[in-house]
């Protein structure tokens, strides 16, 4: 990836130093050989989580060293004007203060796997749209997408970039005042830690420009169900594959774990690459703890072409 290319996914919430280094540690190539043997010649479904985006500077929720987080639930958001005001004040700060994130080598590797015909599809738990930025096409954004805002009353959809401009007009000087109050931490959904009650109370929320309804980021909150059609499409990707590769997910929430269970129940091998334990480890034929970007970069270049693709796909595994 071009290190100077700006992100186009309107994520806007990288807060860590991004890493462009996809090099494997000594011995990790040998650790990946069983994965090559197990997955070689098989069409794969891919499931990715926050651990893949950490190399783009986006913190995860549950990885080693992650700060404890208490994200707002859907019920809290819809049940209280004060909660929504607090949420949007913090989110506006996260969006306004932080630069755009770029895809990393892991995202590029997944896109290459798709281009080579190795994937039945990609299911991502991330809302950052970095997979699409990197060139992936057949993607289920399981938990939604951060670059859109939806009206809860009538379903109108707007870009988050448009909402940022509206919020800036409604709240001139807010970002500067909030930064002066101190930003402690950022979360993967751009929720900035802001505890000044008077500053939060002063924040003016935006309403739907069409109907005046309540606006919400177009992603799935904790306590909210993933849309049924989205889940069915993801299950279809697993059903159309011969194996499931999980990268960078702790599988803590059932929305992702169910696909691991589904694959295992169907007798399809599951490979999990993640730093730290996952809830799906018992279902894995192979579990590796290593950097996700480096592992995916290696696999994208060394997994063999599928037999029916050799004649038409001119990508060397070397």
XYZ file of N, CA, C and O in Angstrom, residues 154-278:
500
model
N -37.115 7.024 10.116
C -37.538 6.743 8.744
C -36.464 6.110 7.865
O -36.673 5.943 6.671
N -35.315 5.785 8.451
C -34.308 5.048 7.700
C -33.497 5.851 6.713
O -32.766 5.270 5.902
N -33.587 7.183 6.742
C -32.756 7.992 5.847
C -31.282 7.772 6.193
O -30.914 7.654 7.367
N -30.434 7.713 5.189
C -29.010 7.447 5.372
C -28.198 8.635 4.867
O -28.469 9.167 3.781
N -27.203 9.034 5.653
C -26.342 10.163 5.307
C -24.897 9.772 5.561
O -24.595 8.862 6.336
N -23.974 10.472 4.920
C -22.561 10.206 5.167
C -22.140 10.824 6.505
O -22.656 11.863 6.921
N -21.211 10.156 7.158
C -20.691 10.686 8.426
C -19.922 11.982 8.184
O -19.869 12.858 9.075
N -19.350 12.121 6.998
C -18.632 13.342 6.665
C -19.589 14.529 6.643
O -19.259 15.628 7.128
N -20.789 14.331 6.072
C -21.794 15.395 6.067
C -22.197 15.752 7.490
O -22.290 16.941 7.846
N -22.423 14.739 8.327
C -22.821 15.013 9.703
C -21.727 15.756 10.457
O -22.015 16.641 11.279
N -20.469 15.440 10.176
C -19.369 16.137 10.848
C -19.430 17.627 10.560
O -19.209 18.458 11.461
N -19.742 17.986 9.313
C -19.834 19.398 8.953
C -21.005 20.072 9.672
O -20.894 21.215 10.140
N -22.118 19.362 9.784
C -23.284 19.913 10.480
C -22.982 20.116 11.956
O -23.299 21.167 12.546
N -22.365 19.106 12.576
C -22.048 19.210 14.005
C -21.038 20.325 14.278
O -21.113 21.005 15.299
N -20.112 20.514 13.354
C -19.130 21.584 13.517
C -19.818 22.952 13.467
O -19.487 23.859 14.236
N -20.792 23.078 12.587
C -21.525 24.340 12.485
C -22.377 24.581 13.728
O -22.507 25.721 14.197
N -22.951 23.510 14.273
C -23.790 23.641 15.465
C -22.973 23.865 16.734
O -23.492 24.399 17.725
N -21.704 23.441 16.706
C -20.874 23.483 17.914
C -19.524 24.128 17.644
O -18.471 23.492 17.818
N -19.485 25.392 17.227
C -18.197 26.043 16.947
C -17.343 26.123 18.203
O -17.834 26.472 19.286
N -16.085 25.745 18.052
C -15.161 25.810 19.177
C -15.237 24.633 20.124
O -14.442 24.545 21.075
N -16.149 23.683 19.889
C -16.308 22.565 20.827
C -15.070 21.684 20.872
O -14.619 21.279 21.941
N -14.530 21.365 19.700
C -13.381 20.458 19.661
C -12.200 21.052 20.419
O -11.552 20.362 21.213
N -11.928 22.334 20.199
C -10.816 22.980 20.897
C -11.035 22.964 22.407
O -10.108 22.690 23.182
N -12.270 23.230 22.842
C -12.564 23.223 24.270
C -12.443 21.820 24.854
O -11.947 21.635 25.970
N -12.892 20.818 24.093
C -12.815 19.442 24.575
C -11.373 18.971 24.679
O -10.987 18.300 25.645
N -10.548 19.323 23.689
C -9.142 18.932 23.739
C -8.435 19.587 24.919
O -7.566 18.994 25.546
N -8.816 20.817 25.213
C -8.232 21.496 26.374
C -8.623 20.803 27.672
O -7.865 20.813 28.648
N -9.811 20.162 27.665
C -10.261 19.445 28.859
C -9.527 18.118 29.026
O -9.528 17.542 30.106
N -8.910 17.621 27.944
C -8.115 16.406 28.039
C -8.805 15.211 27.426
O -9.943 14.887 27.766
N -8.130 14.536 26.488
C -8.619 13.300 25.887
C -7.775 12.163 26.431
O -6.568 12.139 26.253
N -8.411 11.208 27.089
C -7.683 10.125 27.733
C -7.503 8.940 26.810
O -6.448 8.327 26.753
N -8.526 8.613 26.040
C -8.468 7.375 25.273
C -9.421 7.443 24.100
O -10.334 8.268 24.065
N -9.190 6.560 23.136
C -10.063 6.422 21.989
C -10.462 4.961 21.855
O -9.683 4.068 22.167
N -11.674 4.712 21.367
C -12.155 3.359 21.132
C -12.279 3.103 19.644
O -12.231 4.034 18.838
N -12.461 1.837 19.222
C -12.555 1.543 17.801
C -13.723 2.223 17.098
O -13.713 2.350 15.880
N -14.747 2.650 17.840
C -15.870 3.337 17.203
C -15.756 4.847 17.349
O -16.738 5.573 17.206
N -14.554 5.350 17.628
C -14.261 6.784 17.723
C -14.907 7.434 18.921
O -15.107 8.641 18.944
N -15.206 6.658 19.938
C -15.741 7.215 21.172
C -14.570 7.740 21.993
O -13.778 6.977 22.517
N -14.450 9.055 22.100
C -13.355 9.667 22.848
C -13.755 9.825 24.310
O -14.902 10.144 24.619
N -12.810 9.588 25.194
C -13.072 9.782 26.610
C -13.168 11.278 26.902
O -12.204 12.011 26.740
N -14.337 11.712 27.309
C -14.585 13.112 27.638
C -15.525 13.129 28.837
O -16.674 12.700 28.732
N -15.030 13.606 29.977
C -15.805 13.505 31.204
C -16.240 14.849 31.770
O -16.763 14.901 32.878
N -16.043 15.933 31.036
C -16.455 17.244 31.526
C -17.972 17.388 31.360
O -18.474 17.565 30.245
N -18.757 17.299 32.447
C -20.222 17.287 32.314
C -20.788 18.571 31.720
O -21.773 18.527 30.972
N -20.189 19.711 32.029
C -20.703 20.971 31.488
C -20.454 21.068 29.994
O -21.285 21.574 29.241
N -19.311 20.589 29.569
C -18.995 20.611 28.144
C -19.941 19.692 27.376
O -20.454 20.053 26.307
N -20.184 18.512 27.917
C -21.112 17.578 27.272
C -22.517 18.173 27.229
O -23.225 18.089 26.221
N -22.923 18.802 28.320
C -24.256 19.386 28.393
C -24.450 20.499 27.365
O -25.564 20.740 26.886
N -23.361 21.156 26.998
C -23.452 22.268 26.041
C -23.525 21.794 24.598
O -23.805 22.590 23.699
N -23.277 20.521 24.357
C -23.204 20.018 22.980
C -24.583 20.010 22.340
O -25.572 19.554 22.930
N -24.656 20.515 21.108
C -25.914 20.557 20.356
C -25.924 19.397 19.363
O -25.071 19.317 18.473
N -26.883 18.512 19.527
C -26.987 17.366 18.630
C -27.660 17.751 17.317
O -28.454 18.686 17.266
N -27.359 17.017 16.284
C -28.023 17.192 14.996
C -29.190 16.223 14.890
O -29.185 15.152 15.511
N -30.198 16.595 14.101
C -31.315 15.704 13.820
C -31.309 15.386 12.329
O -30.551 15.971 11.549
N -32.119 14.440 11.929
C -32.195 14.057 10.523
C -32.536 15.270 9.672
O -33.552 15.944 9.926
N -31.742 15.604 8.671
C -32.019 16.771 7.827
C -33.314 16.657 7.039
O -33.839 17.666 6.566
N -33.846 15.436 6.899
C -35.061 15.229 6.110
C -36.319 15.299 6.969
O -37.278 15.998 6.643
N -36.314 14.574 8.105
C -37.548 14.451 8.884
C -37.415 14.905 10.336
O -38.399 14.886 11.072
N -36.209 15.285 10.755
C -36.025 15.713 12.134
C -35.904 14.578 13.124
O -35.952 14.784 14.339
N -35.726 13.354 12.630
C -35.637 12.187 13.496
C -34.291 12.042 14.179
O -33.360 12.828 13.963
N -34.181 10.993 14.994
C -32.971 10.710 15.753
C -31.924 10.041 14.867
O -32.217 9.061 14.176
N -30.708 10.553 14.904
C -29.614 9.989 14.121
C -28.775 9.044 14.959
O -28.555 9.268 16.151
N -28.280 8.003 14.306
C -27.430 7.002 14.956
C -26.393 6.527 13.948
O -26.704 6.386 12.758
N -25.155 6.305 14.376
C -24.183 5.711 13.452
C -24.722 4.401 12.893
O -25.391 3.646 13.607
N -24.447 4.129 11.639
C -25.006 2.959 10.974
C -24.183 1.710 11.282
O -23.689 1.027 10.386
N -24.003 1.447 12.573
C -23.399 0.183 12.957
C -24.142 -0.406 14.148
O -24.953 0.264 14.791
N -23.886 -1.683 14.398
C -24.628 -2.436 15.408
C -24.030 -2.173 16.781
O -22.855 -2.461 17.023
N -24.839 -1.648 17.679
C -24.401 -1.420 19.055
C -24.460 -2.731 19.838
O -25.145 -3.683 19.455
N -23.779 -2.757 20.973
C -23.969 -3.842 21.912
C -25.438 -3.836 22.352
O -26.003 -2.790 22.650
N -26.058 -5.012 22.347
C -27.466 -5.109 22.694
C -28.403 -4.951 21.511
O -29.613 -5.029 21.668
N -27.841 -4.759 20.322
C -28.633 -4.613 19.105
C -28.368 -5.819 18.213
O -27.252 -6.360 18.183
N -29.371 -6.288 17.492
C -29.235 -7.465 16.645
C -28.667 -7.108 15.281
O -29.004 -6.065 14.710
N -27.813 -7.979 14.764
C -27.343 -7.841 13.389
C -28.515 -8.149 12.466
O -29.252 -9.120 12.685
N -28.742 -7.331 11.433
C -29.859 -7.589 10.516
C -29.825 -9.007 9.956
O -28.770 -9.531 9.593
N -31.006 -9.632 9.869
C -31.123 -11.039 9.485
C -30.535 -11.314 8.114
O -29.816 -12.307 7.917
N -30.803 -10.446 7.133
C -30.300 -10.690 5.779
C -28.784 -10.645 5.741
O -28.149 -11.379 4.969
N -28.186 -9.812 6.574
C -26.733 -9.722 6.644
C -26.147 -11.026 7.198
O -25.139 -11.540 6.695
N -26.797 -11.558 8.231
C -26.343 -12.825 8.825
C -26.485 -13.957 7.818
O -25.580 -14.801 7.673
N -27.600 -13.993 7.102
C -27.823 -15.062 6.125
C -26.779 -15.023 5.017
O -26.299 -16.075 4.563
N -26.412 -13.822 4.579
C -25.389 -13.710 3.543
C -24.046 -14.225 4.055
O -23.310 -14.902 3.325
N -23.737 -13.933 5.321
C -22.485 -14.403 5.903
C -22.475 -15.924 6.032
O -21.466 -16.583 5.719
N -23.574 -16.494 6.480
C -23.663 -17.953 6.545
C -23.462 -18.559 5.155
O -22.820 -19.610 5.015
N -23.996 -17.897 4.132
C -23.825 -18.399 2.775
C -22.368 -18.451 2.361
O -21.945 -19.381 1.657
N -21.585 -17.463 2.799
C -20.154 -17.472 2.496
C -19.459 -18.670 3.129
O -18.590 -19.305 2.526
N -19.841 -18.986 4.374
C -19.258 -20.146 5.059
C -19.695 -21.431 4.371
O -18.896 -22.359 4.174
N -20.973 -21.505 3.980
C -21.476 -22.709 3.318
C -20.801 -22.933 1.971
O -20.603 -24.090 1.555
N -20.434 -21.846 1.277
C -19.807 -21.966 -0.039
C -18.307 -22.236 0.035
O -17.655 -22.405 -1.001
N -17.761 -22.272 1.234
C -16.321 -22.469 1.421
C -16.036 -23.879 1.921
O -16.915 -24.584 2.426
N -14.771 -24.264 1.809
C -14.333 -25.559 2.332
C -13.632 -25.414 3.674
O -13.338 -26.413 4.339
N -13.346 -24.175 4.089
C -12.674 -23.934 5.364
C -12.949 -22.495 5.774
O -13.355 -21.655 4.954
N -12.723 -22.195 7.052
C -12.919 -20.850 7.587
C -11.619 -20.366 8.208
O -11.029 -21.051 9.050
N -11.172 -19.178 7.794
C -9.979 -18.550 8.353
C -10.410 -17.328 9.151
O -11.021 -16.405 8.610
N -10.102 -17.319 10.450
C -10.433 -16.216 11.350
C -9.154 -15.452 11.647
O -8.138 -16.046 12.028
N -9.192 -14.128 11.481
C -7.993 -13.316 11.681
C -8.308 -12.101 12.540
O -9.136 -11.264 12.160
N -7.673 -12.003 13.708
C -7.763 -10.800 14.520
C -9.060 -10.630 15.274
O -9.452 -9.506 15.558
N -9.724 -11.710 15.629
C -10.968 -11.614 16.404
C -10.874 -12.495 17.647
O -10.454 -13.651 17.565
N -11.291 -11.943 18.779
C -11.349 -12.730 20.010
C -12.595 -13.597 20.051
O -12.725 -14.456 20.930
N -13.524 -13.362 19.114
C -14.774 -14.125 19.026
C -15.564 -14.062 20.327
O -16.309 -14.979 20.674
N -15.416 -12.951 21.045
C -16.088 -12.805 22.337
C -17.595 -12.715 22.176
O -18.343 -13.239 23.004
N -18.061 -12.047 21.119
C -19.497 -11.891 20.920
C -20.000 -12.965 19.962
O -19.289 -13.407 19.055
N -21.233 -13.385 20.175
C -21.811 -14.478 19.403
C -21.947 -14.135 17.931
O -21.969 -15.038 17.082
N -22.022 -12.845 17.587
C -22.210 -12.467 16.186
C -21.113 -13.022 15.295
O -21.343 -13.313 14.116
N -19.896 -13.190 15.824
C -18.826 -13.787 15.053
C -18.619 -15.253 15.371
O -18.349 -16.073 14.478
N -18.763 -15.627 16.635
C -18.524 -17.005 17.054
C -19.454 -17.989 16.359
O -19.070 -19.130 16.077
N -20.678 -17.574 16.040
C -21.637 -18.501 15.424
C -21.133 -19.046 14.091
O -21.459 -20.184 13.724
N -20.334 -18.276 13.365
C -19.827 -18.761 12.084
C -18.738 -19.811 12.285
O -18.603 -20.738 11.483
N -17.969 -19.660 13.352
C -16.971 -20.682 13.694
C -17.668 -21.978 14.061
O -17.298 -23.072 13.604
N -18.685 -21.882 14.892
C -19.445 -23.067 15.281
C -20.123 -23.711 14.074
O -20.172 -24.942 13.952
N -20.630 -22.886 13.192
C -21.311 -23.377 11.995
C -20.348 -24.161 11.100
O -20.685 -25.253 10.616
N -19.161 -23.619 10.912
C -18.164 -24.299 10.081
C -17.730 -25.611 10.723
O -17.634 -26.643 10.047
N -17.461 -25.569 12.018
C -17.013 -26.782 12.713
C -18.087 -27.864 12.681
O -17.792 -29.052 12.486
N -19.336 -27.462 12.867
C -20.436 -28.435 12.845
C -20.553 -29.099 11.476
O -20.930 -30.282 11.367
N -20.210 -28.348 10.424
C -20.268 -28.886 9.062
C -19.023 -29.686 8.712
O -18.895 -30.167 7.574
N -18.097 -29.814 9.649
C -16.883 -30.575 9.408
C -15.831 -29.835 8.614
O -14.910 -30.453 8.069
N -15.948 -28.502 8.542
C -14.981 -27.704 7.798
C -13.888 -27.214 8.746
O -14.195 -26.727 9.835
N -12.621 -27.355 8.354
C -11.540 -26.921 9.243
C -11.587 -25.420 9.504
O -11.858 -24.627 8.605
N -11.304 -25.052 10.747
C -11.257 -23.657 11.169
C -9.835 -23.333 11.581
O -9.236 -24.050 12.394
N -9.275 -22.263 11.041
C -7.958 -21.765 11.441
C -8.155 -20.399 12.071
O -8.830 -19.538 11.501
N -7.585 -20.204 13.258
C -7.700 -18.931 13.962
C -6.311 -18.345 14.161
O -5.427 -19.014 14.708
N -6.118 -17.102 13.713
C -4.878 -16.367 13.935
C -5.230 -15.127 14.743
O -5.950 -14.248 14.271
N -4.733 -15.066 15.965
C -5.107 -13.958 16.854
C -4.146 -13.923 18.031
O -3.736 -14.968 18.532
N -3.800 -12.733 18.460
C -2.987 -12.610 19.675
C -3.909 -12.740 20.884
O -4.797 -11.920 21.086
N -3.723 -13.770 21.674
C -4.566 -14.013 22.833
C -5.598 -15.099 22.565
O -5.832 -15.515 21.419
N -6.212 -15.571 23.626
C -7.217 -16.612 23.526
C -8.482 -16.086 22.849
O -8.763 -14.890 22.851
N -9.248 -16.995 22.261
C -10.540 -16.649 21.690
C -11.576 -17.651 22.193
O -11.242 -18.754 22.647
